[in-house]
PDB file of C-alpha atoms in Angstrom:
ATOM      1  CA  GLU A   7     -29.067  39.388 -34.020  1.00 51.00           C
ATOM      2  CA  ARG A   8     -27.033  40.730 -31.120  1.00 58.00           C
ATOM      3  CA  LYS A   9     -26.427  37.309 -29.607  1.00 62.00           C
ATOM      4  CA  THR A  10     -25.307  35.828 -32.879  1.00 63.00           C
ATOM      5  CA  GLY A  11     -22.969  38.816 -33.436  1.00 73.00           C
ATOM      6  CA  GLU A  12     -21.414  38.191 -30.067  1.00 83.00           C
ATOM      7  CA  GLN A  13     -20.988  34.470 -30.910  1.00 85.00           C
ATOM      8  CA  GLY A  14     -19.323  35.377 -34.179  1.00 85.00           C
ATOM      9  CA  ARG A  15     -16.875  37.766 -32.435  1.00 88.00           C
ATOM     10  CA  SER A  16     -16.144  35.114 -29.825  1.00 91.00           C
ATOM     11  CA  PHE A  17     -15.429  32.549 -32.533  1.00 92.00           C
ATOM     12  CA  VAL A  18     -13.134  34.933 -34.350  1.00 92.00           C
ATOM     13  CA  GLY A  19     -11.284  35.649 -31.080  1.00 93.00           C
ATOM     14  CA  VAL A  20     -10.767  31.944 -30.360  1.00 95.00           C
ATOM     15  CA  LEU A  21      -9.673  31.290 -33.984  1.00 95.00           C
ATOM     16  CA  SER A  22      -7.267  34.217 -33.975  1.00 95.00           C
ATOM     17  CA  ASN A  23      -5.548  32.806 -30.930  1.00 96.00           C
ATOM     18  CA  SER A  24      -5.537  29.157 -32.227  1.00 95.00           C
ATOM     19  CA  PRO A  25      -3.124  28.863 -35.217  1.00 93.00           C
ATOM     20  CA  ASP A  26      -3.539  25.100 -35.258  1.00 90.00           C
ATOM     21  CA  LEU A  27      -7.264  25.482 -36.065  1.00 92.00           C
ATOM     22  CA  GLN A  28      -7.087  28.279 -38.589  1.00 94.00           C
ATOM     23  CA  ALA A  29      -6.490  26.191 -41.746  1.00 92.00           C
ATOM     24  CA  TYR A  30      -9.222  23.644 -40.850  1.00 92.00           C
ATOM     25  CA  ALA A  31     -11.748  26.312 -39.885  1.00 94.00           C
ATOM     26  CA  THR A  32     -11.074  28.285 -43.038  1.00 93.00           C
ATOM     27  CA  ARG A  33     -11.663  25.168 -45.205  1.00 92.00           C
ATOM     28  CA  ALA A  34     -14.868  24.341 -43.215  1.00 92.00           C
ATOM     29  CA  LEU A  35     -16.247  27.891 -43.458  1.00 93.00           C
ATOM     30  CA  TYR A  36     -15.300  28.209 -47.144  1.00 92.00           C
ATOM     31  CA  GLN A  37     -17.281  25.070 -47.879  1.00 90.00           C
ATOM     32  CA  ALA A  38     -20.162  26.168 -45.717  1.00 90.00           C
ATOM     33  CA  LEU A  39     -20.412  29.419 -47.658  1.00 88.00           C
ATOM     34  CA  PHE A  40     -21.176  27.343 -50.728  1.00 81.00           C
ATOM     35  CA  ASP A  41     -23.425  24.751 -49.048  1.00 82.00           C
ATOM     36  CA  CYS A  42     -25.638  27.163 -47.115  1.00 77.00           C
ATOM     37  CA  ARG A  43     -26.662  29.461 -49.909  1.00 69.00           C
ATOM     38  CA  PRO A  44     -28.659  31.570 -50.013  1.00 68.00           C
ATOM     39  CA  LEU A  45     -27.091  33.016 -46.865  1.00 63.00           C
ATOM     40  CA  ALA A  46     -29.855  35.529 -46.013  1.00 61.00           C
ATOM     41  CA  HIS A  47     -30.734  33.574 -42.838  1.00 68.00           C
ATOM     42  CA  HIS A  48     -27.124  32.725 -41.987  1.00 77.00           C
ATOM     43  CA  HIS A  49     -25.819  36.216 -41.121  1.00 78.00           C
ATOM     44  CA  THR A  50     -23.201  35.063 -38.614  1.00 83.00           C
ATOM     45  CA  LEU A  51     -21.891  32.363 -40.917  1.00 85.00           C
ATOM     46  CA  LEU A  52     -21.617  34.942 -43.680  1.00 85.00           C
ATOM     47  CA  LEU A  53     -19.760  37.440 -41.561  1.00 86.00           C
ATOM     48  CA  VAL A  54     -17.387  34.952 -39.897  1.00 90.00           C
ATOM     49  CA  GLY A  55     -16.841  32.973 -43.127  1.00 91.00           C
ATOM     50  CA  VAL A  56     -15.991  36.057 -45.172  1.00 89.00           C
ATOM     51  CA  TRP A  57     -13.691  37.353 -42.442  1.00 90.00           C
ATOM     52  CA  CYS A  58     -11.957  33.981 -42.114  1.00 92.00           C
ATOM     53  CA  VAL A  59     -11.514  33.495 -45.857  1.00 90.00           C
ATOM     54  CA  GLY A  60     -10.055  37.043 -46.079  1.00 89.00           C
ATOM     55  CA  GLU A  61      -7.767  36.578 -43.064  1.00 93.00           C
ATOM     56  CA  TYR A  62      -6.588  32.985 -43.707  1.00 93.00           C
ATOM     57  CA  GLY A  63      -7.234  32.603 -47.464  1.00 89.00           C
ATOM     58  CA  ASP A  64      -3.549  31.890 -48.050  1.00 89.00           C
ATOM     59  CA  LEU A  65      -3.921  28.705 -45.907  1.00 89.00           C
ATOM     60  CA  LEU A  66      -6.853  27.690 -48.080  1.00 88.00           C
ATOM     61  CA  VAL A  67      -5.079  28.247 -51.345  1.00 89.00           C
ATOM     62  CA  ASN A  68      -1.803  26.709 -50.122  1.00 87.00           C
ATOM     63  CA  GLY A  69      -3.611  23.578 -48.877  1.00 82.00           C
ATOM     64  CA  SER A  70      -1.770  23.386 -45.601  1.00 75.00           C
ATOM     65  CA  ASP A  71      -2.369  21.729 -42.217  1.00 78.00           C
ATOM     66  CA  TYR A  72      -4.833  19.012 -43.168  1.00 78.00           C
ATOM     67  CA  LEU A  73      -6.096  16.708 -40.471  1.00 78.00           C
ATOM     68  CA  ASP A  74      -5.169  13.027 -40.861  1.00 78.00           C
ATOM     69  CA  ASP A  75      -8.643  11.949 -42.016  1.00 84.00           C
ATOM     70  CA  GLU A  76      -9.588  15.212 -43.772  1.00 82.00           C
ATOM     71  CA  GLU A  77     -10.380  15.060 -47.460  1.00 84.00           C
ATOM     72  CA  PRO A  78      -8.124  17.511 -49.421  1.00 82.00           C
ATOM     73  CA  LEU A  79      -9.890  20.623 -50.766  1.00 85.00           C
ATOM     74  CA  VAL A  80      -8.294  22.192 -53.828  1.00 85.00           C
ATOM     75  CA  VAL A  81      -8.931  25.971 -53.978  1.00 87.00           C
ATOM     76  CA  ILE A  82      -7.267  28.401 -56.307  1.00 88.00           C
ATOM     77  CA  SER A  83      -7.165  32.192 -55.780  1.00 88.00           C
ATOM     78  CA  ASP A  84      -9.643  32.773 -58.652  1.00 91.00           C
ATOM     79  CA  ASP A  85     -12.172  30.551 -56.712  1.00 86.00           C
ATOM     80  CA  LEU A  86     -11.803  32.793 -53.648  1.00 86.00           C
ATOM     81  CA  ILE A  87     -12.317  35.961 -55.671  1.00 88.00           C
ATOM     82  CA  SER A  88     -15.329  34.466 -57.466  1.00 88.00           C
ATOM     83  CA  LEU A  89     -16.883  33.443 -54.117  1.00 85.00           C
ATOM     84  CA  LEU A  90     -16.353  36.944 -52.613  1.00 84.00           C
ATOM     85  CA  GLU A  91     -17.745  38.639 -55.731  1.00 85.00           C
ATOM     86  CA  THR A  92     -20.819  36.380 -55.635  1.00 83.00           C
ATOM     87  CA  LEU A  93     -21.369  36.991 -51.947  1.00 81.00           C
ATOM     88  CA  LEU A  94     -21.074  40.714 -52.547  1.00 79.00           C
ATOM     89  CA  ARG A  95     -23.708  40.586 -55.287  1.00 78.00           C
ATOM     90  CA  GLU A  96     -26.021  38.412 -53.223  1.00 75.00           C
ATOM     91  CA  SER A  97     -25.725  40.308 -50.004  1.00 69.00           C
ATOM     92  CA  SER A  98     -28.587  42.621 -49.150  1.00 61.00           C
ATOM     93  CA  SER A  99     -28.497  46.041 -47.619  1.00 49.00           C
ATOM     94  CA  GLU A 100     -28.899  44.342 -44.225  1.00 49.00           C
ATOM     95  CA  THR A 101     -25.433  42.874 -44.570  1.00 53.00           C
ATOM     96  CA  ILE A 102     -23.584  46.194 -45.100  1.00 53.00           C
ATOM     97  CA  MET A 103     -20.810  44.781 -42.789  1.00 56.00           C
ATOM     98  CA  VAL A 104     -20.150  42.051 -45.331  1.00 53.00           C
ATOM     99  CA  ARG A 105     -19.599  44.672 -47.965  1.00 53.00           C
ATOM    100  CA  GLU A 106     -17.153  46.480 -45.669  1.00 56.00           C
ATOM    101  CA  ILE A 107     -15.239  43.255 -44.991  1.00 56.00           C
ATOM    102  CA  ILE A 108     -15.010  42.332 -48.667  1.00 50.00           C
TER     103      ILE A 108
END
């Protein structure tokens, strides 16, 4: 748990200092939050994904900075809200931090 928490913080630090990766990483994490459910065994993905969607959700909704070969992902703000509400309902007491982030 501690090691994965450190990895998550390291990833957030790198992403925070890499504006050119933020849109791509946000799309990838947003998709992973759907694909890896239930997220009970993916604690770091849950924490980093929720943080990233919260921090860079505007890049996700605005559809900016796609890579040349990247398939466009259409996300509206209602989709983001629905995802966060679902994750909040699904999160257990072990993921109190997720509740605080949301």
